[in-house]
């Protein structure tokens, strides 16, 4: 059984011990830093504080965010596939969290890297049918992966009798498609789902950027990528390989890219089944649960909790109260 | 363990015994009578034969299809909610199966009857948010049930930032909605799903016309009502009460309406998890499985088969070869 999570809010000694224990913090974004476009109070200052907390005592007073020699490293690990890493960096900067594209690791990028560097399907069979928004397309393009679907207006319309016929007989399907990749798609419709289903029925590999069932927005929950993908799983009887948190494919990619020491890395998140599970299964030095998102402490206090963090705070900015 | 299903095709004696055993045949339609708009060869003649097979030996040579005194009674029990009973009768007539609205029992009708006669929510809290096509709307209207959504063009569009805000704060939600009813919807989109989810999160009752995961069409499978509904189940964590086959709410309604003797009634269908299960759980005198639809005999020959029929034929028209 896991040890009781340590509550850090308001406990200066514990907060300092917590921060000293880690070199690198992996942050979930939605529900931790912000909800939708509303950044939580004190978050930029908290990030700045962590980045200025050098683990080398002689750290200079000025710092660059990415150098481990000058402060804690902060990486934003998001399952939101609607934005590319570049767009995420822009959002972070706009919310007073200075960042660049290399600080971000998103599920769309994780998926593109998996397809281009791990799957490596042969040309002529390596096209991706995308259910998702522009973020997925941009990351696929950046990895040189061919794709159809996505934001193409030809797929943003009602299905017609001719579509049913052409999908069933295959005349409307692209024979080069070998992968169906499903992310969050605000333009989901029957036409896209019918194409996705039929590529799967013809043997395409089924991937999901992530399988979050819900999406926090406006202090409420909307449908997440997992709820956009689930019609395909239900109709095909197949489960996708998921490439966002808590998939360890994503953790391996992060470790490889950032050369991090897992024992000195902490995952910070609001969801037990993605963030906290991701950190635990990745054997990180710790996991920190915040109460500002989807899951609350009541959820890990349950007997059958899906994952139990090692630390928790009320909100991320409580970390500011370290010395 | 269930007895080995009896194979009837080509066995004249067994076919006659089978037909003599029953007064009433409940027919699934898609995959039994037709696939899409293609009626299977010999089906109209088979229906005519059954209807002419009197269980009263003095039956007149001319018959009306609905009179149990002149032949076997045939009832079309369909989970397809996109058409109303009237539209189904029209389709049957167009395919040379003379029928009227009273010969049809559909999941949209079953849902409307459940809402109006069983649930009976108070006025001001009894409006239905519909995910589905015109068939659902027509049956709700025929039972005097108020509804929104459905085929309304205002819901057949992309979701906007203002929608997210208004759904989250409730200003775009109708306070009279007390039920979310989900059927097959070829115009499913994020906007409808977001509305459905938020009515559920505010306590609306979750109903499904049926939960078939797939829809047979053009000798292939598309997404069924269950795959259109499943995003709501996945995002809300709730399961709908289903009102189509194999729900016994539907069987009870059919029994009440047709005053049938269950022991002399046979369910004929292609799907184990809907049709055959429906007949077995309804304690009918028998179930007949045809090989022209979704499930094949290999499916009930499996060790963990979801339901095993009492009879099977290759195709419905094999019944014609009775004496």
XYZ file of C-alpha atoms in Angstrom:
646
model
C 0.000 0.000 0.000
C 1.222 3.511 -0.854
C 2.306 5.812 1.969
C -0.065 8.583 2.985
C 0.429 11.590 0.675
C 2.167 14.480 2.375
C 0.176 17.724 2.558
C 2.464 20.686 1.807
C 0.181 23.736 1.861
C 1.272 26.166 4.569
C 4.095 23.909 5.818
C 7.258 25.863 5.038
C 9.664 23.134 6.112
C 7.917 20.482 4.074
C 7.679 22.807 1.075
C 11.409 23.433 1.114
C 12.204 19.741 1.486
C 9.870 19.022 -1.416
C 11.489 21.580 -3.728
C 15.019 20.568 -2.744
C 14.263 16.957 -3.548
C 13.790 17.573 -7.293
C 15.715 18.970 -10.271
C 12.895 18.803 -12.742
C 9.182 19.431 -12.500
C 6.835 18.104 -15.145
C 3.646 20.177 -15.202
C 0.272 19.256 -16.469
C -1.355 22.487 -17.710
C -5.181 22.436 -17.781
C -6.371 22.304 -14.171
C -2.895 23.039 -12.768
C -1.720 26.286 -14.378
C -5.027 27.405 -15.784
C -8.579 26.557 -16.676
C -9.163 27.348 -20.355
C -7.705 30.828 -20.865
C -7.870 31.786 -17.199
C -4.468 31.452 -15.513
C -4.698 30.710 -11.800
C -3.564 33.418 -9.427
C 0.110 33.261 -8.472
C 1.065 30.649 -11.030
C 3.553 32.743 -13.057
C 5.314 33.782 -9.859
C 5.457 30.163 -8.689
C 7.066 29.058 -11.947
C 9.539 31.911 -11.682
C 10.401 30.939 -8.120
C 11.050 27.307 -9.048
C 13.162 28.269 -12.017
C 15.228 30.570 -9.809
C 15.774 27.905 -7.149
C 19.205 26.695 -8.140
C 20.398 23.296 -7.076
C 23.883 24.661 -7.721
C 24.409 27.064 -4.854
C 26.473 29.372 -6.992
C 23.714 29.876 -9.522
C 23.817 33.362 -11.024
C 21.010 35.734 -10.215
C 19.969 35.941 -13.845
C 18.820 32.669 -15.323
C 17.668 31.079 -18.531
C 14.701 28.826 -17.952
C 16.154 25.770 -19.681
C 19.502 25.480 -18.016
C 19.586 22.951 -15.197
C 22.579 24.756 -13.833
C 20.607 27.820 -12.886
C 17.374 26.544 -11.393
C 14.744 23.893 -11.462
C 13.845 22.717 -14.898
C 10.178 23.104 -15.797
C 8.606 21.054 -18.577
C 4.973 21.378 -19.624
C 3.541 17.979 -20.383
C 0.086 18.277 -21.850
C -2.425 15.849 -23.256
C -4.180 18.646 -25.118
C -3.529 17.863 -28.774
C -5.481 20.760 -30.263
C -2.438 23.013 -30.012
C 1.087 22.403 -31.296
C 4.084 22.883 -29.012
C 4.711 26.273 -30.606
C 1.174 27.412 -29.900
C 1.475 26.165 -26.334
C 4.675 28.136 -25.830
C 2.861 31.191 -27.163
C 0.020 30.634 -24.714
C 2.467 30.226 -21.830
C 4.265 33.427 -22.752
C 0.957 35.244 -23.060
C 0.130 34.175 -19.512
C 3.430 35.534 -18.156
C 5.186 32.190 -18.071
C 8.258 32.765 -20.302
C 8.719 29.582 -22.334
C 9.770 28.310 -25.702
C 8.792 25.351 -27.824
C 11.409 23.099 -26.220
C 9.773 23.517 -22.798
C 6.626 21.849 -24.069
C 5.917 18.181 -24.593
C 2.396 17.586 -25.943
C 0.460 14.472 -26.864
C 0.258 15.560 -30.510
C 4.049 15.816 -30.631
C 4.408 12.534 -28.750
C 2.130 10.877 -31.334
C 4.002 12.336 -34.300
C 7.341 11.178 -32.876
C 5.955 7.696 -32.229
C 4.669 7.437 -35.804
C 7.804 8.785 -37.481
C 10.517 7.269 -35.289
C 9.035 4.118 -33.759
C 6.363 2.829 -36.143
C 8.184 3.879 -39.313
C 5.619 2.370 -41.697
C 6.761 1.976 -45.301
C 5.977 4.733 -47.806
C 2.648 4.110 -49.521
C 1.221 2.686 -46.291
C 2.219 5.367 -43.811
C -0.478 7.979 -44.248
C -2.401 9.019 -41.148
C -6.150 9.592 -41.082
C -6.489 12.338 -38.474
C -9.426 12.954 -36.201
C -8.297 16.107 -34.449
C -7.474 19.758 -34.716
C -4.562 21.732 -36.191
C -2.164 20.880 -33.354
C -2.005 17.271 -34.485
C -1.527 18.280 -38.108
C 1.307 20.668 -37.281
C 3.229 18.092 -35.282
C 2.762 15.432 -37.971
C 3.968 17.889 -40.608
C 6.984 18.792 -38.492
C 7.946 15.119 -38.430
C 7.300 14.728 -42.167
C 4.372 12.341 -41.711
C 1.724 12.456 -44.498
C -1.875 12.786 -43.348
C -5.477 13.384 -44.449
C -8.626 14.334 -42.553
C -8.060 16.667 -39.621
C -9.153 20.211 -40.370
C -9.825 19.532 -44.070
C -13.163 21.188 -44.903
C -14.051 18.181 -47.071
C -14.504 16.210 -43.854
C -16.364 18.943 -41.994
C -19.772 18.249 -43.462
C -22.759 15.905 -43.220
C -22.427 12.372 -44.488
C -24.324 11.659 -47.731
C -25.756 8.434 -49.234
C -22.848 8.514 -51.713
C -20.397 8.638 -48.796
C -21.949 5.541 -47.205
C -21.658 3.697 -50.512
C -18.122 4.893 -51.279
C -16.842 4.181 -47.787
C -18.361 0.699 -47.791
C -16.976 -0.213 -51.219
C -13.674 1.491 -50.460
C -13.750 3.847 -53.437
C -13.670 6.888 -51.130
C -10.901 5.510 -48.935
C -7.226 6.321 -49.425
C -5.277 3.053 -49.858
C -2.161 4.671 -48.384
C -3.731 5.164 -44.956
C -2.129 2.820 -42.436
C -2.877 4.690 -39.222
C -5.922 6.281 -37.601
C -4.837 8.892 -35.057
C -7.554 10.287 -32.837
C -7.223 13.408 -30.719
C -9.599 16.013 -29.385
C -11.727 17.251 -32.288
C -14.292 19.996 -31.802
C -15.521 19.273 -35.345
C -16.202 15.597 -34.820
C -18.974 14.254 -37.021
C -20.386 11.026 -38.423
C -18.457 11.372 -41.702
C -15.067 11.461 -39.954
C -16.013 8.630 -37.618
C -17.238 6.510 -40.542
C -13.928 7.008 -42.351
C -11.966 6.224 -39.197
C -13.995 3.070 -38.555
C -13.483 1.787 -42.081
C -9.747 2.379 -42.078
C -9.613 0.416 -38.821
C -11.745 -2.362 -40.319
C -9.224 -2.522 -43.165
C -6.348 -3.007 -40.743
C -5.088 0.490 -39.941
C -3.231 0.921 -36.649
C -5.374 2.670 -34.034
C -3.622 5.442 -32.083
C -4.956 8.055 -29.678
C -3.122 11.214 -28.683
C -4.641 10.672 -25.238
C -7.785 9.240 -23.709
C -8.893 11.880 -21.200
C -12.650 11.482 -20.965
C -13.235 15.134 -20.106
C -11.753 18.565 -20.785
C -11.787 21.231 -18.045
C -13.046 24.564 -19.401
C -14.835 27.526 -17.827
C -14.738 25.822 -14.413
C -16.723 22.983 -15.909
C -16.111 19.789 -17.852
C -16.588 19.235 -21.566
C -15.850 16.169 -23.682
C -12.180 15.228 -23.882
C -10.222 13.359 -26.550
C -11.148 9.997 -25.039
C -14.826 10.786 -25.507
C -14.253 11.790 -29.129
C -12.315 8.577 -29.800
C -14.633 6.176 -27.964
C -17.177 5.776 -30.809
C -14.407 4.190 -32.902
C -13.382 1.882 -30.076
C -17.002 0.945 -29.449
C -17.847 0.272 -33.109
C -14.577 -1.463 -34.019
C -14.112 -3.452 -30.834
C -10.491 -2.236 -30.775
C -8.635 -0.183 -28.216
C -6.177 2.469 -29.394
C -2.573 2.680 -28.312
C -2.534 5.905 -26.364
C 0.453 8.219 -26.617
C -0.341 10.837 -23.994
C -0.210 10.546 -20.229
C -0.231 8.018 -18.592
C 1.353 6.128 -21.512
C 4.953 5.277 -20.722
C 5.767 5.765 -24.395
C 5.445 9.450 -23.587
C 7.602 9.170 -20.468
C 10.339 7.373 -22.387
C 10.291 10.087 -25.044
C 10.502 12.830 -22.397
C 13.356 11.105 -20.617
C 15.231 10.692 -23.886
C 14.737 14.277 -24.913
C 15.488 15.978 -21.603
C 18.028 13.449 -20.265
C 16.312 13.637 -16.923
C 17.083 11.735 -13.738
C 13.741 10.125 -12.906
C 14.499 9.981 -9.191
C 14.924 13.755 -9.167
C 11.826 14.449 -11.249
C 8.336 15.240 -9.977
C 5.098 15.110 -11.949
C 2.543 17.762 -10.968
C -1.053 17.299 -12.035
C -4.734 17.306 -11.219
C -5.814 13.970 -12.698
C -5.130 10.675 -11.008
C -5.666 8.474 -14.064
C -3.357 10.516 -16.288
C -0.890 12.734 -14.393
C -0.382 10.913 -11.128
C -0.491 7.460 -12.691
C 1.975 8.700 -15.315
C 4.462 9.720 -12.627
C 4.049 6.600 -10.529
C 4.340 4.166 -13.425
C 7.312 6.171 -14.698
C 8.990 5.599 -11.313
C 9.585 9.305 -10.795
C 10.949 10.565 -7.476
C 7.542 11.997 -6.648
C 4.113 13.138 -7.728
C 2.259 16.255 -6.579
C -1.512 16.512 -6.757
C -3.264 19.912 -6.922
C -6.923 20.466 -6.043
C -7.684 22.954 -8.814
C -8.675 20.559 -11.574
C -10.700 17.452 -12.250
C -9.827 15.100 -9.377
C -9.817 16.053 -5.724
C -8.172 14.464 -2.715
C -11.405 12.562 -2.065
C -10.648 10.668 -5.257
C -7.326 9.255 -4.035
C -8.669 8.780 -0.527
C -11.085 6.184 -1.927
C -10.224 2.564 -1.322
C -10.034 1.725 -5.019
C -8.238 4.914 -6.077
C -6.600 4.541 -9.465
C -3.414 6.306 -8.259
C -2.265 7.977 -5.034
C 0.181 10.922 -5.180
C 3.172 11.280 -2.848
C 2.463 14.979 -2.154
C -0.500 17.310 -2.419
C -1.278 21.010 -2.143
C -4.479 22.980 -2.421
C -3.151 24.895 -5.420
C 0.112 25.184 -7.307
C 0.861 28.670 -5.973
C 1.063 27.244 -2.452
C 4.615 26.278 -3.453
C 5.487 29.992 -3.290
C 5.372 29.846 0.472
C 8.599 27.926 0.653
C 11.389 30.016 2.152
C -26.085 -24.851 -20.503
C -28.387 -24.118 -23.437
C -29.343 -26.951 -25.784
C -27.646 -27.105 -29.177
C -29.497 -24.781 -31.591
C -31.500 -26.662 -34.205
C -30.490 -26.052 -37.826
C -33.606 -25.721 -39.986
C -32.312 -24.931 -43.478
C -33.333 -27.640 -45.941
C -35.032 -29.757 -43.255
C -38.710 -29.742 -44.253
C -39.943 -31.617 -41.206
C -38.075 -29.387 -38.781
C -39.229 -26.270 -40.640
C -42.859 -27.296 -40.330
C -42.499 -28.122 -36.666
C -40.844 -24.766 -36.122
C -43.601 -22.809 -37.850
C -46.368 -24.776 -36.167
C -44.870 -24.064 -32.760
C -45.515 -20.323 -32.942
C -48.400 -17.872 -33.381
C -46.343 -14.743 -33.552
C -42.999 -13.922 -35.099
C -41.086 -10.837 -34.006
C -38.696 -9.759 -36.764
C -35.606 -7.709 -36.514
C -35.281 -5.831 -39.829
C -31.715 -4.725 -40.700
C -29.703 -7.872 -41.387
C -32.804 -10.110 -41.447
C -35.182 -8.644 -44.044
C -32.743 -6.293 -45.721
C -29.418 -4.560 -45.642
C -29.988 -0.818 -46.005
C -32.417 -0.443 -48.905
C -31.636 -3.848 -50.396
C -34.306 -6.413 -49.487
C -32.994 -9.966 -49.366
C -34.207 -12.355 -52.040
C -37.367 -14.283 -51.130
C -38.143 -12.267 -48.012
C -41.538 -10.841 -49.142
C -42.681 -14.325 -50.164
C -41.546 -15.749 -46.824
C -43.514 -13.145 -44.913
C -46.540 -13.851 -47.079
C -46.203 -17.565 -46.445
C -46.048 -17.122 -42.671
C -49.001 -14.784 -42.665
C -51.006 -17.285 -44.662
C -50.154 -20.199 -42.365
C -53.276 -20.257 -40.237
C -53.230 -21.841 -36.835
C -57.012 -22.028 -37.211
C -57.539 -24.725 -39.789
C -60.610 -23.035 -41.180
C -58.716 -19.870 -41.982
C -60.123 -18.148 -45.076
C -57.976 -17.993 -48.147
C -57.899 -14.205 -48.097
C -56.256 -12.735 -45.033
C -55.505 -9.437 -43.346
C -51.988 -9.395 -41.985
C -52.958 -8.358 -38.460
C -55.613 -10.878 -37.639
C -54.314 -13.776 -35.562
C -57.280 -15.764 -36.798
C -56.025 -15.953 -40.345
C -52.314 -16.646 -40.091
C -49.142 -16.080 -38.154
C -48.824 -12.630 -36.757
C -45.721 -10.735 -37.896
C -44.368 -7.802 -35.910
C -41.326 -5.791 -36.950
C -39.257 -4.939 -33.915
C -36.480 -2.565 -34.827
C -33.812 -0.718 -32.903
C -33.399 1.767 -35.744
C -34.685 5.026 -34.306
C -34.026 7.198 -37.350
C -37.407 6.295 -38.810
C -40.827 6.529 -37.181
C -43.182 3.554 -37.254
C -45.084 5.173 -40.119
C -41.921 5.548 -42.163
C -41.008 1.956 -41.417
C -44.401 0.741 -42.612
C -43.870 2.753 -45.788
C -40.475 1.123 -46.303
C -41.948 -2.337 -45.735
C -44.734 -1.688 -48.246
C -42.201 -0.360 -50.737
C -40.290 -3.623 -50.421
C -43.413 -5.706 -51.113
C -44.110 -6.531 -47.492
C -47.654 -5.176 -46.972
C -47.731 -3.590 -43.523
C -49.151 -0.745 -41.560
C -47.954 1.345 -38.663
C -49.390 -1.081 -36.098
C -47.150 -3.889 -37.380
C -44.070 -1.943 -36.353
C -42.534 -1.533 -32.922
C -39.434 0.667 -33.014
C -37.005 1.849 -30.356
C -38.012 5.490 -30.933
C -41.634 4.580 -30.233
C -40.610 2.442 -27.277
C -38.667 5.417 -25.856
C -41.540 7.851 -26.380
C -43.982 5.489 -24.666
C -41.587 4.984 -21.750
C -41.195 8.741 -21.305
C -44.878 9.603 -21.595
C -46.462 6.663 -19.796
C -43.870 5.353 -17.341
C -41.589 8.265 -16.414
C -44.356 10.875 -16.530
C -42.129 13.749 -15.357
C -43.973 16.875 -14.169
C -44.600 19.703 -16.649
C -41.735 22.196 -16.616
C -39.244 19.388 -16.069
C -40.309 16.937 -18.761
C -38.623 18.304 -21.858
C -36.357 15.928 -23.779
C -33.000 16.918 -25.242
C -32.802 14.717 -28.338
C -29.678 13.387 -29.972
C -31.160 11.629 -32.959
C -32.984 11.944 -36.238
C -36.591 12.699 -37.215
C -37.901 9.255 -36.219
C -37.337 10.043 -32.549
C -38.950 13.460 -32.878
C -42.030 12.077 -34.612
C -42.633 9.440 -31.950
C -42.126 11.945 -29.118
C -44.567 14.330 -30.812
C -47.107 11.536 -31.263
C -46.986 10.947 -27.498
C -47.181 14.683 -26.739
C -43.698 14.867 -25.233
C -41.948 18.270 -25.587
C -38.396 18.161 -26.941
C -35.482 20.247 -28.240
C -32.343 19.357 -30.198
C -32.796 16.563 -32.708
C -32.932 17.841 -36.268
C -33.030 21.525 -35.249
C -30.571 23.357 -37.530
C -29.444 25.453 -34.553
C -27.709 22.349 -33.230
C -26.274 21.270 -36.573
C -23.261 23.559 -36.516
C -19.780 23.963 -35.045
C -19.435 24.838 -31.378
C -18.268 28.420 -30.699
C -16.432 29.998 -27.730
C -19.765 31.598 -26.748
C -21.351 28.123 -26.694
C -18.685 26.800 -24.324
C -19.264 29.754 -22.004
C -23.058 29.605 -22.183
C -23.211 25.857 -21.690
C -20.848 26.030 -18.717
C -22.727 28.866 -17.011
C -26.074 27.355 -17.957
C -27.393 30.414 -19.802
C -27.725 28.402 -23.035
C -29.394 25.438 -21.357
C -33.159 24.971 -21.179
C -34.178 24.607 -17.508
C -37.166 22.470 -18.509
C -35.001 19.650 -19.854
C -35.234 16.630 -17.575
C -34.262 13.880 -20.009
C -31.462 13.270 -22.511
C -32.565 10.734 -25.119
C -29.874 9.450 -27.421
C -30.519 7.556 -30.657
C -28.689 7.121 -33.920
C -27.749 10.574 -35.209
C -25.997 11.014 -38.544
C -25.516 14.684 -37.649
C -23.758 14.096 -34.355
C -21.344 16.867 -33.419
C -19.491 18.356 -30.468
C -22.185 20.995 -29.861
C -24.939 18.407 -29.373
C -22.718 16.210 -27.219
C -21.711 19.193 -25.067
C -25.365 20.062 -24.489
C -26.204 16.450 -23.707
C -23.319 16.146 -21.269
C -24.299 19.293 -19.405
C -27.940 18.312 -19.066
C -26.735 15.010 -17.609
C -24.355 16.825 -15.255
C -27.359 18.854 -14.065
C -29.306 15.719 -13.261
C -31.233 14.851 -16.414
C -32.278 11.216 -16.858
C -30.123 9.435 -19.431
C -32.033 7.303 -21.950
C -30.909 5.544 -25.115
C -33.235 4.323 -27.841
C -30.824 1.391 -28.189
C -27.148 0.670 -27.798
C -26.222 -1.237 -30.972
C -22.561 -0.453 -31.534
C -22.798 -0.851 -35.301
C -25.286 -0.360 -38.139
C -25.306 -2.777 -41.100
C -25.372 -0.877 -44.388
C -24.135 -1.672 -47.896
C -22.936 -5.112 -46.741
C -20.679 -3.362 -44.280
C -20.848 -1.895 -40.789
C -21.163 1.756 -39.839
C -21.529 3.361 -36.421
C -24.725 2.477 -34.578
C -26.692 4.356 -31.930
C -24.548 2.924 -29.146
C -21.453 4.438 -30.739
C -23.153 7.823 -31.046
C -24.241 7.709 -27.398
C -20.979 6.400 -25.917
C -19.188 9.800 -25.741
C -21.858 10.926 -23.256
C -21.486 7.765 -21.194
C -17.710 8.086 -21.268
C -17.631 11.781 -20.299
C -20.428 11.627 -17.718
C -19.552 8.294 -16.145
C -23.221 7.340 -16.432
C -24.889 4.539 -18.341
C -28.180 5.194 -20.101
C -31.328 3.184 -19.577
C -31.774 1.548 -22.943
C -35.242 1.147 -24.400
C -34.580 -0.954 -27.479
C -33.709 -4.641 -27.729
C -32.592 -6.379 -25.544
C -34.253 -4.162 -22.922
C -37.182 -5.963 -21.351
C -38.966 -2.625 -21.073
C -39.478 -3.030 -24.808
C -40.651 -6.635 -24.471
C -43.177 -5.669 -21.806
C -44.529 -2.913 -24.024
C -44.814 -5.281 -26.987
C -46.576 -7.905 -24.901
C -49.008 -5.317 -23.575
C -49.765 -3.923 -26.979
C -50.123 -7.182 -28.920
C -51.482 -9.346 -26.077
C -49.105 -12.065 -27.168
C -48.527 -15.459 -25.607
C -44.778 -15.478 -24.991
C -44.543 -19.252 -25.202
C -45.976 -19.108 -28.726
C -43.794 -16.222 -29.855
C -40.452 -16.431 -31.645
C -37.864 -13.660 -32.019
C -35.986 -13.708 -35.328
C -32.770 -11.752 -35.599
C -29.139 -11.519 -36.617
C -27.595 -10.074 -33.465
C -26.914 -12.120 -30.381
C -26.542 -9.220 -27.960
C -29.791 -7.557 -29.023
C -32.233 -9.874 -30.827
C -31.416 -13.293 -29.429
C -30.756 -12.011 -25.913
C -34.035 -10.082 -26.130
C -35.974 -13.254 -26.896
C -34.230 -15.398 -24.300
C -34.541 -12.871 -21.480
C -38.162 -12.320 -22.495
C -38.745 -16.073 -22.028
C -40.192 -16.447 -25.511
C -40.993 -19.892 -26.879
C -37.996 -19.648 -29.206
C -35.393 -17.596 -30.976
C -34.250 -17.961 -34.591
C -30.857 -16.759 -35.731
C -30.189 -15.851 -39.380
C -26.720 -15.662 -40.940
C -27.375 -12.610 -43.113
C -26.465 -9.875 -40.655
C -23.883 -8.909 -38.064
C -23.367 -12.072 -36.014
C -22.739 -15.520 -37.457
C -23.111 -18.988 -35.965
C -19.413 -18.864 -35.031
C -20.384 -16.154 -32.573
C -22.782 -18.306 -30.565
C -20.557 -21.377 -30.955
C -17.946 -19.568 -28.847
C -17.610 -20.640 -25.251
C -18.442 -17.205 -23.870
C -21.245 -16.456 -26.342
C -23.487 -13.678 -25.089
C -26.643 -15.553 -26.178
C -27.388 -18.832 -27.971
C -30.508 -19.148 -30.168
C -32.827 -22.158 -30.111
C -33.011 -22.366 -33.944
C -30.968 -21.135 -36.859
C -31.183 -20.898 -40.637
C -28.805 -19.603 -43.270
C -31.291 -16.948 -44.334
C -34.859 -16.003 -43.552
C -36.182 -17.208 -46.907
C -35.136 -20.754 -45.999
C -38.427 -20.837 -44.060
C -40.196 -20.950 -47.432
C -39.133 -24.537 -47.864
C -41.583 -25.749 -45.266
C -44.388 -27.800 -46.790
